[in-house]
Coordinates of C-alpha atoms in Angstrom, one line a residue:
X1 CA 95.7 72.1 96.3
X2 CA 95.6 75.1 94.3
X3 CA 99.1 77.1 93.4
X4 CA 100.1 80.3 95.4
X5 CA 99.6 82.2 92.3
X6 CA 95.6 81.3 92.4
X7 CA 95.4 81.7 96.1
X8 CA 96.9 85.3 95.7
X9 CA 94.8 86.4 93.3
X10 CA 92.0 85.3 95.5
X11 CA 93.1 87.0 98.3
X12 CA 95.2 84.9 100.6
X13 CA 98.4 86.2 102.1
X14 CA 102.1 84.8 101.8
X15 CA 104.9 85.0 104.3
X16 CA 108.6 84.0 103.9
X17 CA 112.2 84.6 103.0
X18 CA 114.6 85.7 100.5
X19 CA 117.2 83.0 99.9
X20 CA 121.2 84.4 99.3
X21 CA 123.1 81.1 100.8
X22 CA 123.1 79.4 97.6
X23 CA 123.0 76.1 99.2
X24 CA 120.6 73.1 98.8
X25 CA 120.9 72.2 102.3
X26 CA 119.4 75.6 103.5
X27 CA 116.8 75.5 101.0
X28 CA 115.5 72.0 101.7
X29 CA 115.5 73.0 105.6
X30 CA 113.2 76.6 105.3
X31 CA 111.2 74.7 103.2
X32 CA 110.7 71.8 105.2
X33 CA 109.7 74.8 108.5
X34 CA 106.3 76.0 106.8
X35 CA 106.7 79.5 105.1
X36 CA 103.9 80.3 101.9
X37 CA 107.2 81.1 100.0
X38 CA 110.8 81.4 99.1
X39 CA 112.2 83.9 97.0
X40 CA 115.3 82.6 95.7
X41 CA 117.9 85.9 94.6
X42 CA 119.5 85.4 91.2
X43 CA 120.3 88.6 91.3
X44 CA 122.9 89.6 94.3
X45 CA 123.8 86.6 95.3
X46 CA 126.4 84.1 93.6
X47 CA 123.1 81.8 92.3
X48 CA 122.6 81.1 88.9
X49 CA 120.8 79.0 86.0
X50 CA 122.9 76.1 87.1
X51 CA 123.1 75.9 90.6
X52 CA 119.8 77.2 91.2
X53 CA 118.5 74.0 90.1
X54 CA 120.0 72.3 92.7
X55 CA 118.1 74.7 94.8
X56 CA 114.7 74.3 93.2
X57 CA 115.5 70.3 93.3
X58 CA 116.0 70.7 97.2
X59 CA 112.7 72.8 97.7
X60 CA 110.6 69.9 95.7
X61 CA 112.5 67.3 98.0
X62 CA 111.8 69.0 101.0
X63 CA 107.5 68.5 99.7
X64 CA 108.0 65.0 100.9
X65 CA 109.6 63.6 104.3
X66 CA 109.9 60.2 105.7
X67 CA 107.6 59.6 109.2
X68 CA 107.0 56.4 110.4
X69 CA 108.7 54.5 107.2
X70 CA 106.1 56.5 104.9
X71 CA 105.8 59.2 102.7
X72 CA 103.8 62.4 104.0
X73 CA 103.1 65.2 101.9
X74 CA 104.2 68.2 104.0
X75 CA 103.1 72.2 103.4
X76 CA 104.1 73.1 100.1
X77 CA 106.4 75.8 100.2
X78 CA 106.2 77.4 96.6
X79 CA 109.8 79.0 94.6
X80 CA 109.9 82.0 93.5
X81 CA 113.1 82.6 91.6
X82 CA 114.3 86.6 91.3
X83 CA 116.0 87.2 88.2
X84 CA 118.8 89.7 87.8
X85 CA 116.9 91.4 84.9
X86 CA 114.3 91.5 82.2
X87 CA 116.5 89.6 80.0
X88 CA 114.1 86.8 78.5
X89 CA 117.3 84.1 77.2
X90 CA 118.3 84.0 81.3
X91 CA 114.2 83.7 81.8
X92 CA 113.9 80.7 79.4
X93 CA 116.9 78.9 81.6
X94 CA 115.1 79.5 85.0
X95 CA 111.5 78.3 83.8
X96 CA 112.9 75.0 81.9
X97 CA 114.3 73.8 85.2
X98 CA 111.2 75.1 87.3
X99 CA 108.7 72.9 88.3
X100 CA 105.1 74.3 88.7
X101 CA 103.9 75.8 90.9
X102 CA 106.3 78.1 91.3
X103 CA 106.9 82.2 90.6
X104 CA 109.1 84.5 89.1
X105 CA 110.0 88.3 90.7
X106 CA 111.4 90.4 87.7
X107 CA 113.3 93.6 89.4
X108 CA 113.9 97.3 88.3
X109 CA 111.0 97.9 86.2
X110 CA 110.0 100.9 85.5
X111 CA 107.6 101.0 82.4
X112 CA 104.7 99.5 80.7
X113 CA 107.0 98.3 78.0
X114 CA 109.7 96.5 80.5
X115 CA 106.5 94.7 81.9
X116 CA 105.4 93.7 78.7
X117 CA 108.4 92.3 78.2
X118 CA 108.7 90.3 81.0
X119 CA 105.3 89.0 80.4
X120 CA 106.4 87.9 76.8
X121 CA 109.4 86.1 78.3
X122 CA 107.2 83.6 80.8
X123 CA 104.7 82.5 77.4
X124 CA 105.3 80.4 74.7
X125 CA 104.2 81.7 71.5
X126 CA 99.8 81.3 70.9
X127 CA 99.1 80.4 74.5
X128 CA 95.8 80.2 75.7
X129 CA 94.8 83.6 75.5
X130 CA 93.7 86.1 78.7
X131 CA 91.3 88.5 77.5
X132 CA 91.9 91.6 75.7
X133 CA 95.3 93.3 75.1
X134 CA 96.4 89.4 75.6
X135 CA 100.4 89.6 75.2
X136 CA 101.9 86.7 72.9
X137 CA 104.7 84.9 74.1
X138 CA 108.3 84.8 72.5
X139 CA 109.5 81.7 75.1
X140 CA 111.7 79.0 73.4
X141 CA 110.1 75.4 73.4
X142 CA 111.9 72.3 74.8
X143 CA 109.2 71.1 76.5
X144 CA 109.8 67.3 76.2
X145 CA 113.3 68.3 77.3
X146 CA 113.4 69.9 80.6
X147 CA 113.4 69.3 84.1
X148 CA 110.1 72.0 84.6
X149 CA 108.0 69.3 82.5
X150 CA 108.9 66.3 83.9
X151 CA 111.4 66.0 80.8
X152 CA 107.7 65.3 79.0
X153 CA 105.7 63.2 81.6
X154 CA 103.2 67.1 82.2
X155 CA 101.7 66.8 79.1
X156 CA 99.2 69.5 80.4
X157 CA 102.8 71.8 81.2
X158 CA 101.9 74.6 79.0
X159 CA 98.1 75.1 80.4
X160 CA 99.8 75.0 83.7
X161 CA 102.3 78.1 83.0
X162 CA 99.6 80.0 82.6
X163 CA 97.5 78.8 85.2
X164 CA 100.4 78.3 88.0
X165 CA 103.1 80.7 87.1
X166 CA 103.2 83.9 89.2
X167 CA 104.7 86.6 87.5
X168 CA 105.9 89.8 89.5
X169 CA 107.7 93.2 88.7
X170 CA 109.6 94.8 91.0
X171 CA 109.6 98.3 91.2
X172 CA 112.3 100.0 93.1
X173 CA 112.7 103.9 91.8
X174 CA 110.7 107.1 91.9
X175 CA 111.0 106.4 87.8
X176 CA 108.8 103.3 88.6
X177 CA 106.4 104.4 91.5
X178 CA 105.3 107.4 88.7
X179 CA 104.3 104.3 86.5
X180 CA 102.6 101.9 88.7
X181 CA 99.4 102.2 87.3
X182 CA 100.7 101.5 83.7
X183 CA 102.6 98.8 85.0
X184 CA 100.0 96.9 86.8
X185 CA 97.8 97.3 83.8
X186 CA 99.9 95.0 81.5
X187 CA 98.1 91.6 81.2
X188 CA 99.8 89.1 83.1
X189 CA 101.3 91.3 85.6
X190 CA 99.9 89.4 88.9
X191 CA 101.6 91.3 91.3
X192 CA 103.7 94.2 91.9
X193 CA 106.7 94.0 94.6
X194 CA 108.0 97.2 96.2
X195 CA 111.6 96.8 97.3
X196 CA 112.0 100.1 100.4
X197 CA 115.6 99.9 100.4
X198 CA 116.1 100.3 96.8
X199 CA 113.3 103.0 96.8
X200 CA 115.0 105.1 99.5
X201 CA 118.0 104.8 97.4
X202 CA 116.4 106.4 94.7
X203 CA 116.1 109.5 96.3
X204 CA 119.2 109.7 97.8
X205 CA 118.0 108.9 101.8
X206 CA 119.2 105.0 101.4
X207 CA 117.6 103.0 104.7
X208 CA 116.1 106.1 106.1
X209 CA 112.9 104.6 106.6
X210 CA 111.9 107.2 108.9
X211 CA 112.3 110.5 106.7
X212 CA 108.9 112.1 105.8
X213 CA 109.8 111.8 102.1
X214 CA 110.5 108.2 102.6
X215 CA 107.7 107.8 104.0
X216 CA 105.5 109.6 101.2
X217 CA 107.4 107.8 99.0
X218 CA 106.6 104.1 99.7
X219 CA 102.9 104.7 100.9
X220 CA 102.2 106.4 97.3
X221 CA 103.9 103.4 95.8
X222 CA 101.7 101.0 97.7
X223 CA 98.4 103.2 97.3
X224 CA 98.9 102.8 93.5
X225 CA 99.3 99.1 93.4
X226 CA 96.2 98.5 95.8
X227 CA 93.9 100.5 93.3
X228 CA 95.3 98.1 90.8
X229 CA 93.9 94.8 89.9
X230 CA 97.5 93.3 90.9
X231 CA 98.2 92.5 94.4
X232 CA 100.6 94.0 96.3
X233 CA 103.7 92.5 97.3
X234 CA 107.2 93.4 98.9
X235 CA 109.9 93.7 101.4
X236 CA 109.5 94.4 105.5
X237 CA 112.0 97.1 105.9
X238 CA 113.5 97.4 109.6
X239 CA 111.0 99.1 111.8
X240 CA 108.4 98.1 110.0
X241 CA 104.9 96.0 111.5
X242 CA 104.1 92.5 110.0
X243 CA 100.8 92.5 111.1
X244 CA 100.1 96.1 110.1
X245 CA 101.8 95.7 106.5
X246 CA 99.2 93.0 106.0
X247 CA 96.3 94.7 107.4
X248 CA 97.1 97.7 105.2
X249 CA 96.7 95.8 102.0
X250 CA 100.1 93.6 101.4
X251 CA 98.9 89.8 100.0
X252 CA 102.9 89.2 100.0
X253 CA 105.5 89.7 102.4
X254 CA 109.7 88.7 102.7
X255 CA 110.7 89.7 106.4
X256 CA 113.9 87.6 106.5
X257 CA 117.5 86.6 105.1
X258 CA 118.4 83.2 105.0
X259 CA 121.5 84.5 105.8
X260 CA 120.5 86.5 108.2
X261 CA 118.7 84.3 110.0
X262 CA 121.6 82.1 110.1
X263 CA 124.0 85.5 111.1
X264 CA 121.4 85.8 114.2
X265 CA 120.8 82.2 115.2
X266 CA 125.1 82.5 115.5
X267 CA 125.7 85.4 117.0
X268 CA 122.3 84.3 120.3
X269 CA 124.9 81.1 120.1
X270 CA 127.9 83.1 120.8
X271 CA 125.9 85.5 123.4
X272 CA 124.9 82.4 125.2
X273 CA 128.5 80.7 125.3
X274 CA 130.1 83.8 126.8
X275 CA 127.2 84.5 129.3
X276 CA 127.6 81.3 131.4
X277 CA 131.4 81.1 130.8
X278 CA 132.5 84.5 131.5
X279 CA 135.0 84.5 128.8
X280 CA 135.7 85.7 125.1
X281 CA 135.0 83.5 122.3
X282 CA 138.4 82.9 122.0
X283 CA 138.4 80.6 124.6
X284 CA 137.4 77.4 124.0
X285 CA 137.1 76.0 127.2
X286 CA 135.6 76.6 130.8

């Protein structure tokens, strides 16, 4: 089965959420539902290097389920792990204890020389090369070592990075919309992610999704990546068509919270208790 990253690039789409909880459990159970993807936050929630292992570990787990006494492979839902920056010693943590296939989403860039950066970060140093203006990684090498090799048993790991790794930028400012084009040109950019909220906040109109310059704003940010050779990626902000964001070019979409989904799955429990009861949800009994 070939990786998300090669089935992007040839033009299949992705659906799924953007993982806050923190929490194996959570992880193993959207993963074990279907979605293309998961993106898992490392930059506003409380995950980091160390406990988002746990979460990769539960994703891979959830690849595999017991029916009928026997192992069946299930859909493989692929990781994608969203840094909090372009710092590439925080990077090197998050790929050594990433199993491939699997992604990275990089967020607030805003230049040419952030992406290049960024693209640095995922190589090792004299990796196969991919065409002109090839960027040389400055990646750290443990390979034998860590959990994204098999602690050695991949011996054909470092092919695979390139081959399997799905890098993405994030931009999320006016700044960064200017660049796009630049951006998208760096070698080894695969995809560029819009984030609306963070775009609207950029010019002061934060969730106003339905202002004209808004508007303007997001559809020249998505124009630009489409006449890229990057696909385009992002965020379903509220109001906002599924179907029509992937007929107008997305290959990529995040339409959900996992704690959201939670929050709503509650608060439909809650609506349902006090519509057959009659009371508050401080009672607790009929």
């Amino acid at each position: 089965m070939s990786s998300l990253r090669q089935r992007l690039l040839s033009g299949a789409k992705s659906y799924g959420p953007v993982c806050m909880s923190d929490s194996p459990v959570v992880m193993e159970l959207l993963a074990l539902t279907g979605y293309g993807h998961m993106i898992i936050d490392h930059e506003h929630s409380p995950t980091h290097s160390s406990s988002g292992q746990a979460l990769l570990q539960a994703i891979d787990a959830a690849r595999f389920s017991s029916r009928n006494g026997q192992q069946q492979q299930h859909h493989i839902t692929e990781p994608i792990i969203r840094v909090p920056d372009d710092d590439p010693t925080y990077m090197k943590k998050v790929l050594d204890s990433m199993r491939l296939p699997a992604g990275v989403l990089v967020p607030m860039v805003e230049n040419a020389e952030t992406a290049r950066k960024v693209v640095a970060a995922t190589r090792y140093p004299l990796q196969l090369s991919d065409g002109p203006g090839s960027i040389d990684g400055i990646r750290g090498c443990a390979v034998p070592f860590v959990r994204a090799s098999g602690y050695g048993q991949n011996l054909d790991y470092m092919k695979h990075c390139q081959e399997d790794l799905l890098v993405m930028v994030q931009v999320e400012t006016e700044k960064g919309v200017e660049a796009i084009a630049e951006i998208a040109s760096v070698p080894g950019v695969d995809g560029v992610f819009l984030g609306p909220f963070d775009l609207s906040c950029s010019i002061g109109k934060v969730a106003q999704f339905e202002d004209a310059q808004v508007k303007e704003l997001i559809r020249t940010a998505e124009q630009s990546v489409l006449e890229t050779d990057c696909f385009l990626a992002g965020f379903k902000s509220g109001g906002r068509d599924l179907k029509r964001m992937f007929d107008d070019g997305y290959s990529l979409v995040c339409g959900s919270i996992d704690l959201g989904l939670l929050k709503e799955a509650a608060r439909q429990d809650v609506e349902s208790f006090e519509n057959i009861s009659g009371y508050g949800t401080e009672s607790n009994s009929f």
